[in-house]
Coordinates of C-alpha atoms in Angstrom, one line a residue:
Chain A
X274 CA -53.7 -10.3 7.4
X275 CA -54.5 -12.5 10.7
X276 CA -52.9 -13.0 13.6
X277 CA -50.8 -16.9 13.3
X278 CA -50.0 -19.8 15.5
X279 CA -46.8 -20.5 15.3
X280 CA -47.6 -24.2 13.8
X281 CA -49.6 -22.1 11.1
X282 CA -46.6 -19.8 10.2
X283 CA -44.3 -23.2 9.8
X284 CA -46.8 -24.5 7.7
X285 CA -46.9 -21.3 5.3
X286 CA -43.3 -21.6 5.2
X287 CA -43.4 -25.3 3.8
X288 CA -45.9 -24.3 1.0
X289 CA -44.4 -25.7 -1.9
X290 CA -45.1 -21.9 -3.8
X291 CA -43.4 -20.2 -0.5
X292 CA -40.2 -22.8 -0.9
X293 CA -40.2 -21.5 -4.9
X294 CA -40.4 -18.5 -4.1
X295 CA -37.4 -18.3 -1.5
X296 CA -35.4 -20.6 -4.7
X297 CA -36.1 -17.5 -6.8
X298 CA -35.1 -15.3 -4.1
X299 CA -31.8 -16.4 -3.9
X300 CA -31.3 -17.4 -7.8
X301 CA -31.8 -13.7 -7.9
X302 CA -29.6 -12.9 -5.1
X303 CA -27.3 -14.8 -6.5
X304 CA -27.4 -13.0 -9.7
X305 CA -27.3 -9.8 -8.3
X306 CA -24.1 -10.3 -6.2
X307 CA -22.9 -11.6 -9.5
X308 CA -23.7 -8.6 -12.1
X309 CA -22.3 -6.0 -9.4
X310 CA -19.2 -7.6 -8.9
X311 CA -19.1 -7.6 -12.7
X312 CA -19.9 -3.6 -12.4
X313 CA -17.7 -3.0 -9.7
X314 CA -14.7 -5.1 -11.6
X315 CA -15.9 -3.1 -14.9
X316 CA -15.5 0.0 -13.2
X317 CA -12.4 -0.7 -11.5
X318 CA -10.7 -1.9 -14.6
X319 CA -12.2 1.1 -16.6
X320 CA -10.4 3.6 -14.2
X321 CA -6.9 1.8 -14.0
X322 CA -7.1 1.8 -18.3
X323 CA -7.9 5.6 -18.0
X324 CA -5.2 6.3 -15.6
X325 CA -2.8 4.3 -17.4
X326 CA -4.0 6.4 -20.6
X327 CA -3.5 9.1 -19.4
X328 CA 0.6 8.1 -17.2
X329 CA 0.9 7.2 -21.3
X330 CA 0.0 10.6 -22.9
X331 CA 2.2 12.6 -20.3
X332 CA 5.1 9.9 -20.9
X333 CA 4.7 10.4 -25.0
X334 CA 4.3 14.4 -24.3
X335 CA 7.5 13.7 -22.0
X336 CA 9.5 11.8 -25.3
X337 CA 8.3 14.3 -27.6
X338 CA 9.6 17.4 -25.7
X339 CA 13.3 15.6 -25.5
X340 CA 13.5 15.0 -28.7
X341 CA 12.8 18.5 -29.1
X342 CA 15.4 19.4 -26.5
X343 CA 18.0 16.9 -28.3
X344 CA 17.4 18.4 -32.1
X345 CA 17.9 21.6 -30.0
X346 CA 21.2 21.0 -28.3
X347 CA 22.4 19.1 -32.0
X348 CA 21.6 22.5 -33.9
X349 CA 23.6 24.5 -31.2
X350 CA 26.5 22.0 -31.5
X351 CA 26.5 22.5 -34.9
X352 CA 26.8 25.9 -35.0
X353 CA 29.4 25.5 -32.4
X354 CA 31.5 23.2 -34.8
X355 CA 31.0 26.2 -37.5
X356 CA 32.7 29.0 -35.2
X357 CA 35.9 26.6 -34.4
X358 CA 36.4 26.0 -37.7
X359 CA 36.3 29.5 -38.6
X360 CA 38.8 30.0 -35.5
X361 CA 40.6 26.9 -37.2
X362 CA 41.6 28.8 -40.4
X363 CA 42.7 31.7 -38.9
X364 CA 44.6 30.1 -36.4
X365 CA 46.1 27.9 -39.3
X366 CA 46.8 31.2 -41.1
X367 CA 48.8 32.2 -38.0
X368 CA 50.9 29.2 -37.8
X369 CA 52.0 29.7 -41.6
X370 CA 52.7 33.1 -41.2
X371 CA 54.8 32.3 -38.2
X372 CA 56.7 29.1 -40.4
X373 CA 57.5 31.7 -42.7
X374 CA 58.8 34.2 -40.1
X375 CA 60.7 31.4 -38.4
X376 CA 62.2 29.8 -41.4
X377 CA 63.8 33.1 -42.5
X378 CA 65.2 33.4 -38.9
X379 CA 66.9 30.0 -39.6
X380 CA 68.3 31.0 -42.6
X381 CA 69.6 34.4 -40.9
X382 CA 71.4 32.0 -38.3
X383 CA 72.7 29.6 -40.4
X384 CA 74.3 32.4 -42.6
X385 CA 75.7 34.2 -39.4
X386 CA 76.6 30.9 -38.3
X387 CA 79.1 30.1 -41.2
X388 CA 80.2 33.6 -41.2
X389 CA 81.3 33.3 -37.5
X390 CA 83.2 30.1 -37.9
X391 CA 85.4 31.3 -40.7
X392 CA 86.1 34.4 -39.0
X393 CA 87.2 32.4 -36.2
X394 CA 89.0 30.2 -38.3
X395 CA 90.6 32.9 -40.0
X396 CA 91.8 33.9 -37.1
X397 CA 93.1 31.0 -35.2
X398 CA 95.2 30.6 -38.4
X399 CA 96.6 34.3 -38.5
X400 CA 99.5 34.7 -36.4
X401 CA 101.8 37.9 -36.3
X402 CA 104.8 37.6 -38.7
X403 CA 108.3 38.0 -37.6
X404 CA 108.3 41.5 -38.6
X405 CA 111.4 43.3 -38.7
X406 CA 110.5 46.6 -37.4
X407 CA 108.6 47.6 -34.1
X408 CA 106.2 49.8 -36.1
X409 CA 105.5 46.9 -38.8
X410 CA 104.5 44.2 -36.0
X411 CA 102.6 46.6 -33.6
X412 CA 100.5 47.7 -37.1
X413 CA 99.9 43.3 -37.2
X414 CA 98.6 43.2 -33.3
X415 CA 96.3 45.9 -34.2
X416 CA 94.7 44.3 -37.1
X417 CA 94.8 40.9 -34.9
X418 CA 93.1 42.8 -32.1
X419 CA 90.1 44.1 -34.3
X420 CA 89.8 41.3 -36.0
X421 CA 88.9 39.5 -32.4
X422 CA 86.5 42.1 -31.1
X423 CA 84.6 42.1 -34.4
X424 CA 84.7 38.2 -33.8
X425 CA 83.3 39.0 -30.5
X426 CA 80.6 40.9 -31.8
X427 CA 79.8 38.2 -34.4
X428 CA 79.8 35.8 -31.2
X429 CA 76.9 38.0 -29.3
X430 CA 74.5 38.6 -32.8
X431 CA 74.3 34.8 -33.4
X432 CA 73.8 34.3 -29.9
X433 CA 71.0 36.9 -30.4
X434 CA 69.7 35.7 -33.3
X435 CA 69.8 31.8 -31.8
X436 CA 67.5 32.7 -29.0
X437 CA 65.1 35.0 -31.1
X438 CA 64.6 31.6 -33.2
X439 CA 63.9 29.4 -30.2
X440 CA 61.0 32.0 -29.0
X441 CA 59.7 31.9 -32.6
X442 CA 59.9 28.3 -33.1
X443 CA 58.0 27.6 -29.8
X444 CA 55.3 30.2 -31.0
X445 CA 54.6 28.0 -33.9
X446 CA 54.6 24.6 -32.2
X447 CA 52.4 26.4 -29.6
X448 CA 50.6 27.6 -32.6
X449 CA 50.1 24.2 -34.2
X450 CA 49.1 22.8 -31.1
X451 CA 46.0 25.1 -31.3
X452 CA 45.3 24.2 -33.9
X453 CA 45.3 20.5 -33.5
X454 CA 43.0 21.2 -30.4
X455 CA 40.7 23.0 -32.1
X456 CA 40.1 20.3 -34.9
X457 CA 39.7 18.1 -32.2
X458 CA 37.3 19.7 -30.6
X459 CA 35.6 20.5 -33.9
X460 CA 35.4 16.2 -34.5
X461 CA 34.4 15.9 -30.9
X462 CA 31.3 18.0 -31.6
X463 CA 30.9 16.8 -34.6
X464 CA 30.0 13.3 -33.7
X465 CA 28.0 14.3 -30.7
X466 CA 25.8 16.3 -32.8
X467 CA 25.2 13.2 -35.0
X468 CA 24.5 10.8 -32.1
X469 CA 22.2 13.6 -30.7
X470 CA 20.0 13.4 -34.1
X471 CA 19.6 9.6 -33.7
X472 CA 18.7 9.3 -30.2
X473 CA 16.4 12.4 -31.5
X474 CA 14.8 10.8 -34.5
X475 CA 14.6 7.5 -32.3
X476 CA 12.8 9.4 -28.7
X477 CA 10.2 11.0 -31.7
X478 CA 9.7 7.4 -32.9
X479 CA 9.1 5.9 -29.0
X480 CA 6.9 9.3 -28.6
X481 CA 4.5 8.5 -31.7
X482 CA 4.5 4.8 -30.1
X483 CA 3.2 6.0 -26.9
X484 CA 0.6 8.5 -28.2
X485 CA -1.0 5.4 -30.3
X486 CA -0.9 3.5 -27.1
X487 CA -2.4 6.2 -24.7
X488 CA -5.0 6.2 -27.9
X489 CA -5.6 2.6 -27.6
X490 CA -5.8 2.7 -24.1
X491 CA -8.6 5.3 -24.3
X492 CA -10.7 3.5 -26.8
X493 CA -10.2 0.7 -24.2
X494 CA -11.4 2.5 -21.3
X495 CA -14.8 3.8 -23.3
X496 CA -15.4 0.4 -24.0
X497 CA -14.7 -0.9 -20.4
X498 CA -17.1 2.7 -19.6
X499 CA -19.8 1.3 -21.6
X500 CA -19.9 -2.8 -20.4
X501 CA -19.6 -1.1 -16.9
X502 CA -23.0 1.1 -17.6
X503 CA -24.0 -2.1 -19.0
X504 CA -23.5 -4.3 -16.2
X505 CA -24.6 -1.3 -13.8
X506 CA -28.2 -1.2 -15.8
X507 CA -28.6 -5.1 -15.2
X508 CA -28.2 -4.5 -11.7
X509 CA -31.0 -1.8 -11.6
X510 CA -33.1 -4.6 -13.5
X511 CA -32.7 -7.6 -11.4
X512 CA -32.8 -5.0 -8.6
X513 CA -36.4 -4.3 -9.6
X514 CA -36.7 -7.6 -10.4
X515 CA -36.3 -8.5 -6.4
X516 CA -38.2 -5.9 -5.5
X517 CA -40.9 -7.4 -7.7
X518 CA -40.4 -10.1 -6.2
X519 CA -40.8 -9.1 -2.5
X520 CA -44.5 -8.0 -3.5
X521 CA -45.0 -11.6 -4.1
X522 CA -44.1 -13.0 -1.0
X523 CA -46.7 -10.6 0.9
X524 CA -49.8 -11.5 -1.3
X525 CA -49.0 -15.8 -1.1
X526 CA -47.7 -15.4 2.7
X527 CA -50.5 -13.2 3.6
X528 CA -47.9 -11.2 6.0
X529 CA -46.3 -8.2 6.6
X530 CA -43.8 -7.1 4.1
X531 CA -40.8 -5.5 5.2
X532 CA -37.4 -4.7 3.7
X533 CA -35.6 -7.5 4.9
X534 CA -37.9 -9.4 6.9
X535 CA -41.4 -10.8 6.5
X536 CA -44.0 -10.7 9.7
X537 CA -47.2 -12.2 11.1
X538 CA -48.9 -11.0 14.3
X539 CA -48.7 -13.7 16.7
X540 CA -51.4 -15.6 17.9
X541 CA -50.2 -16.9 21.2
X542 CA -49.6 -13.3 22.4
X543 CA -51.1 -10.1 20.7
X544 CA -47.9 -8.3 22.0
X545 CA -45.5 -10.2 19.7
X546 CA -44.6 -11.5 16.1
X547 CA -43.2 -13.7 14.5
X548 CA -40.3 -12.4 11.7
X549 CA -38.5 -14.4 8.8
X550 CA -35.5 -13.3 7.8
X551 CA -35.6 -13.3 4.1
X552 CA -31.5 -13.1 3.8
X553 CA -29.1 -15.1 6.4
X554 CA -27.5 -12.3 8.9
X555 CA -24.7 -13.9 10.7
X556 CA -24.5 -10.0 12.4
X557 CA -25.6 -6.8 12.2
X558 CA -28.6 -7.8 14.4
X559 CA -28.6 -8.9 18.3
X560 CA -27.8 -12.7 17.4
X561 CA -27.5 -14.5 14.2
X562 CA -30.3 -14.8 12.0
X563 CA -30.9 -17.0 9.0
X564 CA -33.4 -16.9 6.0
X565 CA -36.6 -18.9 6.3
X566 CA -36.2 -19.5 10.4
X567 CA -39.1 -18.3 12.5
X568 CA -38.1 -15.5 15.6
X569 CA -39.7 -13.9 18.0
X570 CA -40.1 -9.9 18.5
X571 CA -41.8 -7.4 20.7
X572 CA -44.3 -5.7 18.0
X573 CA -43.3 -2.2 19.6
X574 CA -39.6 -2.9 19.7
X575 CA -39.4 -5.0 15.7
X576 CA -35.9 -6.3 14.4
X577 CA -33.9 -4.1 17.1
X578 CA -34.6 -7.2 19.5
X579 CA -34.7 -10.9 17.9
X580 CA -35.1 -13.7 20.0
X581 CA -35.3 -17.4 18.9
X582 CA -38.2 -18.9 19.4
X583 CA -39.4 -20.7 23.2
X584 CA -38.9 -24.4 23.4
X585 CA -41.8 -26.7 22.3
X586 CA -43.2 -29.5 24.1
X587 CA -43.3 -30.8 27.6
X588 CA -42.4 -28.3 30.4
X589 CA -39.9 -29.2 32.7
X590 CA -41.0 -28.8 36.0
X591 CA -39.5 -31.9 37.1
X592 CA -36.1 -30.5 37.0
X593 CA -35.0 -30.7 40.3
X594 CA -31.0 -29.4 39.2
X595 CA -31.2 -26.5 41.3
X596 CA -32.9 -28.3 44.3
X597 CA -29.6 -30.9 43.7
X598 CA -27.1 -28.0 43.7
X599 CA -28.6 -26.8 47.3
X600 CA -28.8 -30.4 48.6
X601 CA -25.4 -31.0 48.0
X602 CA -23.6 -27.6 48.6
X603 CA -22.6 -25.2 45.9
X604 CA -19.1 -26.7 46.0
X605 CA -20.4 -29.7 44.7
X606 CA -21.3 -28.4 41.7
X607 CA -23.6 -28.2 38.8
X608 CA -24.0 -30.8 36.3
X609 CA -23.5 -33.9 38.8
X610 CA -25.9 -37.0 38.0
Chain B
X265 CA -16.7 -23.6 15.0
X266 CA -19.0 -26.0 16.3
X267 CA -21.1 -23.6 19.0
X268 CA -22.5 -26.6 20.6
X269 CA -19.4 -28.3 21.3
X270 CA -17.1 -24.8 22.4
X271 CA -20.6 -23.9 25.0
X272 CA -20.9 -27.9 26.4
X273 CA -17.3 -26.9 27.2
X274 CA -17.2 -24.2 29.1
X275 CA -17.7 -24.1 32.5
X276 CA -20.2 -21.2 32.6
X277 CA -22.6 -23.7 31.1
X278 CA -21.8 -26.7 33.4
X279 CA -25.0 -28.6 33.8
X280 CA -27.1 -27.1 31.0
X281 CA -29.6 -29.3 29.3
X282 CA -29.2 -30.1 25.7
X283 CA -32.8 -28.0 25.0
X284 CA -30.7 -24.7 27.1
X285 CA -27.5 -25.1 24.8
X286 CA -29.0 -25.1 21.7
X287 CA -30.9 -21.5 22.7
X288 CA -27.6 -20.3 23.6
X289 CA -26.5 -21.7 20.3
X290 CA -29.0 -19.5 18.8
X291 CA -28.5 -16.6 21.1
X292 CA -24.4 -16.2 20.7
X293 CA -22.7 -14.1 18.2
X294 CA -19.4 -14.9 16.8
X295 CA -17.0 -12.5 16.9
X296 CA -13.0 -12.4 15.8
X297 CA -10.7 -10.1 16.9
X298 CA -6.7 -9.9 15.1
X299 CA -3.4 -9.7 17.7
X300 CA -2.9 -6.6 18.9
X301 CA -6.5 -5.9 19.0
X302 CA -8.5 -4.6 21.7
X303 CA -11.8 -6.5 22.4
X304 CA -12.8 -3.8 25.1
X305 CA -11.1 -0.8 27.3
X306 CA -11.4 -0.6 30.5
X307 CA -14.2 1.6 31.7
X308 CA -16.2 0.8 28.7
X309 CA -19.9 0.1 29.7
X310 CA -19.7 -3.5 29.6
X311 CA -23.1 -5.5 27.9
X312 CA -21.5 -8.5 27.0
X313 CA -19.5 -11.8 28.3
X314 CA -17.3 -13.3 26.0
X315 CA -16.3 -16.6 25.7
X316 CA -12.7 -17.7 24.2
X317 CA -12.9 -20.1 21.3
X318 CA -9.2 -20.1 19.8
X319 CA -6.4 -18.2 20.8
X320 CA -5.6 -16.1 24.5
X321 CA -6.3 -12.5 25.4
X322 CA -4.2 -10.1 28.2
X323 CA -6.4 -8.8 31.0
X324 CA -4.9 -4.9 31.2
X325 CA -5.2 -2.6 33.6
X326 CA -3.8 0.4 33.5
X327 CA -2.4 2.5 36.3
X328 CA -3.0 6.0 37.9
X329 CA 0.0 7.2 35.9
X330 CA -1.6 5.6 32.7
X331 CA 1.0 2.5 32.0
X332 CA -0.4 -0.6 31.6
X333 CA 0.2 -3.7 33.8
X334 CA -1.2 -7.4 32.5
X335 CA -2.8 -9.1 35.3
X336 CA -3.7 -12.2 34.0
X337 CA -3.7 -14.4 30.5
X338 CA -6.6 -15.9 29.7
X339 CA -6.9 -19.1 26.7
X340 CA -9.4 -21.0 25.6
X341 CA -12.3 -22.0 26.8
X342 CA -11.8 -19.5 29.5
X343 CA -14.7 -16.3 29.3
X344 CA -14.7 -12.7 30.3
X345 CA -16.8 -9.8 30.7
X346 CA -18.9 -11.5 32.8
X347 CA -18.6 -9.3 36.1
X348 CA -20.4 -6.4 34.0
X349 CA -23.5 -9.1 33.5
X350 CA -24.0 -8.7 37.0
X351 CA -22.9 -5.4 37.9
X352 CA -23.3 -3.6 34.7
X353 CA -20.6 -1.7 35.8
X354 CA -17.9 -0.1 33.6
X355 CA -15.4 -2.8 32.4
X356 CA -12.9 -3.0 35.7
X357 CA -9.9 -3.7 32.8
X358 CA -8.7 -3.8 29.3
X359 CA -8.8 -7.1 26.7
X360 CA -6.9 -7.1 24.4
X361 CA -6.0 -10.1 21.5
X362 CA -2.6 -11.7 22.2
X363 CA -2.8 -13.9 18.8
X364 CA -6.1 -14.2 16.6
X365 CA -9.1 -15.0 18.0
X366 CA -12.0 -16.1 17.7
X367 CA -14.8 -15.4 20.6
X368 CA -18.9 -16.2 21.3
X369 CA -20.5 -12.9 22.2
X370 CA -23.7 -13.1 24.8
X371 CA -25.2 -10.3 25.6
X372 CA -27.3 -9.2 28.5
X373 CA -30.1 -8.3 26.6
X374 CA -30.1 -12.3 25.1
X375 CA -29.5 -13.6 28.4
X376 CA -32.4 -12.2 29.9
X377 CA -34.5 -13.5 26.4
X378 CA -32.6 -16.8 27.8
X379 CA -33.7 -16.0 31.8
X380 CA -37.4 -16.2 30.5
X381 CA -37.5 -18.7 28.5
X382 CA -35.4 -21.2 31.2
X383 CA -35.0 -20.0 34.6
X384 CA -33.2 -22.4 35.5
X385 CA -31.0 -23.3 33.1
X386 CA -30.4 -19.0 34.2
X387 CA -30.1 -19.7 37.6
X388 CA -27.3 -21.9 36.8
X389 CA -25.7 -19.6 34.6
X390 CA -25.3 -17.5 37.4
X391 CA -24.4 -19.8 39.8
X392 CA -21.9 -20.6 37.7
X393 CA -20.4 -17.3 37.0
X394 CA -20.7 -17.1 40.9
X395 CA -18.4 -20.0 41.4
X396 CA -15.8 -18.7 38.8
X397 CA -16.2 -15.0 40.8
X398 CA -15.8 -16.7 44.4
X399 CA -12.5 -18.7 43.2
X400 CA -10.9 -15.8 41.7
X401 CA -11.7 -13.8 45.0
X402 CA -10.4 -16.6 47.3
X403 CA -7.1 -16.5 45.2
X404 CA -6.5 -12.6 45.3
X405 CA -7.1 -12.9 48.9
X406 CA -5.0 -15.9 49.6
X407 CA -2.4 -13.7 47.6
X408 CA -3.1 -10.9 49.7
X409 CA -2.4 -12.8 53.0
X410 CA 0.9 -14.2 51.4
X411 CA 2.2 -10.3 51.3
X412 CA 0.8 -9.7 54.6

């Protein structure tokens, strides 16, 4: 490799093989953005299915263990219903017996009852004859006399018996009404149990839904795995492929071959040389740089100082700005013709 | 952006040649900053004068107690930065974005790359930048003799 003029470097640069090979260059650039975007979209999209498989297998586990629960709580319900209707016969047993008991109390007081009111009717007709003697007539007012204290006592047992039938009476309705509750609570279960088996049998329905779905979702994300690889190993190719390439540029350019950059030692000064940039760098380096311009560098210092290249051509030595900027004052300023 | 256009306009580079803006053209980074953001801190080591393309920046400063006073507003096509060209001092205050913005970068490293390859086109450069320091000094001290 020799030292170039800059007019030589230009004119490697225009070579018709060196303008090809700068087409390929970015064809493959090109390409290569292209296939790892592909990879990187591959891989993305293979992670979200994989996540989302797996949200879908915890949800389906999640289903599965409340139907569980719900058949659970139905069963228990169930045997809940059994026990109050166990309770529900006995209590009804009660409430007969009690009938029974209050029912012959009735009886008792109506029987009482008619005896009272013909004593007492019996006696509101009986009046003391006009006896003739004292003894005959005092023997009447004694008769009279206990006739009305056993009325009394008559009076008090059917009051007696009269409240002993309200107490039972109210035992039995209170009875009943136990009963009643207890068959209601006994329906009440009852059809909860039944709803609980549907929403059961359907949550075991949604579960095996979900389980195919987090299936499906994991045969997507293997495939997704796989074109991802895919797209991944064209990207090691065309990355050889540029690499390849590179080697390419050094043997038809006859120049120094660096990773991003291709060099000449410059003829005009052994101390510099010149640099292509083989890619445009808008930053990253200490001013913008773009792909198949010629810049300057200090050999010892490389690509950590770029500078464009000098002006071509006349020199100006008959600018006489500055000598106008001192003739005139520096408050007449710079720029005036 | 048009580089050419946004340098021919500023007056750092009042009386350039055509031949001197198109090697600052070259030699100028573009840089973008969001609201809010800070384009340097005050007492940064300052490399770089920046010119304003689109939008306005605060100049901050911040006091001994550590709050922060603006001092000035500067908008397009002013520049800044350039005292630490000079000096290469650390920055004597704070920029910071007041909207987007978008800025030309020029180092002192491709100034001096500029310096050698026209000196004059430098020499006015810093004339320039000379002119823009000597107004803003005249105006601090013609506020200064106001409060005296």
């Amino acid at each position: 490799m020799k030292a170039l003029w800059l007019r030589e470097v230009k004119e490697v640069l225009d070579r018709e093989e060196v303008r090809s090979w700068w087409e390929k260059l970015d064809a493959l650039d090109r390409r290569l953005a292209e296939a790892r975007e592909r990879h990187e979209e591959l891989l993305a999209q293979a992670s979200l299915v994989v996540h989302r498989a797996e949200m879908t297998q915890r949800k389906a586990i999640d289903t599965l263990y409340s139907a569980g629960e719900l058949e659970d709580s139905a069963a228990q319900f169930l045997a809940e219903v059994a026990e109050i209707e166990n309770k529900s016969y006995e209590a009804v047993a009660n409430f007969e017996s009690q009938r029974i008991t209050v029912s012959d109390l009735y009886s008792r007081m109506g029987a009482m009852e008619h005896r009272y009111l013909t004593a007492k009717a019996e006696l509101e007709a009986a009046g003391t004859d006009e006896a003739e003697d004292d003894e005959r007539r005092a023997e009447q007012e004694r008769a009279l006399k206990r006739r009305q204290e056993d009325l009394s006592i008559q009076e008090k047992r059917l009051e007696e018996v009269n409240a002993a039938y309200q107490r039972e009476n109210n035992r039995k309705l209170r009875l009943w009404e136990e009963v009643e509750q207890m068959w209601a609570r006994s329906l009440n279960i009852n059809l909860s149990v039944a709803e609980r088996r549907a929403k059961s049998r359907r949550a075991r329905r949604e579960a095996e839904k979900q389980f195919k779905e987090a299936e499906a979702h994991k045969r997507s994300a293997e495939s997704l795995t796989k074109e991802a690889a895919e797209a991944n190993q064209q990207v090691e190719e065309l990355k050889q492929q540029i690499k390849d390439h590179h080697r390419v540029i050094r043997e038809l350019c006859d120049c120094v071959m660096g990773e991003e950059f291709i060099y000449w030692p410059r003829r005009e000064n052994n101390k510099d040389a010149y640099c292509v940039p083989l890619r445009d760098h808008p930053s990253g380096y200490n001013i913008e740089i773009y792909a198949r311009s010629v810049y300057l560098i200090n050999r010892q210092r490389g690509v950590e100082f770029i500078e464009p290249l000098p002006p071509e051509g006349e020199s100006r030595e008959d600018d006489d700005r500055l000598d106008e900027f001192f003739r005139r004052g520096s408050e007449k300023a710079v720029g005036e013709d | 952006m048009n580089k050419t256009e946004v340098l021919q306009a500023s007056r750092l580079f009042e009386g350039l040649i055509p031949d001197e803006i198109e090697m600052l053209c070259e030699i100028t980074q573009k840089k973008a900053f969001k609201a809010g953001e800070v384009v340097f801190e005050q007492g940064d080591v300052g490399d770089s004068l920046y010119i304003l393309v689109d939008g306005s920046v605060d100049v901050v400063r911040k006091r001994d107690d550590g709050s922060e006073h603006v001092i000035a507003t500067l908008e397009a096509p002013d520049f800044f930065g350039e005292m630490s060209l000079i000096d290469k001092e650390y920055r004597s205050a704070s920029i910071r974005a007041r909207a987007d913005i978008s800025m030309l970068c020029l180092t002192n490293e491709n100034l001096h790359s500029f310096a050698r390859v026209y000196k004059n086109g430098f020499t006015l450069v810093v004339i320039n930048i000379a002119r823009v320091l000597s107004t803003r000094l005249r105006e601090t001290n013609e506020k200064l003799a106001a409060k005296m």
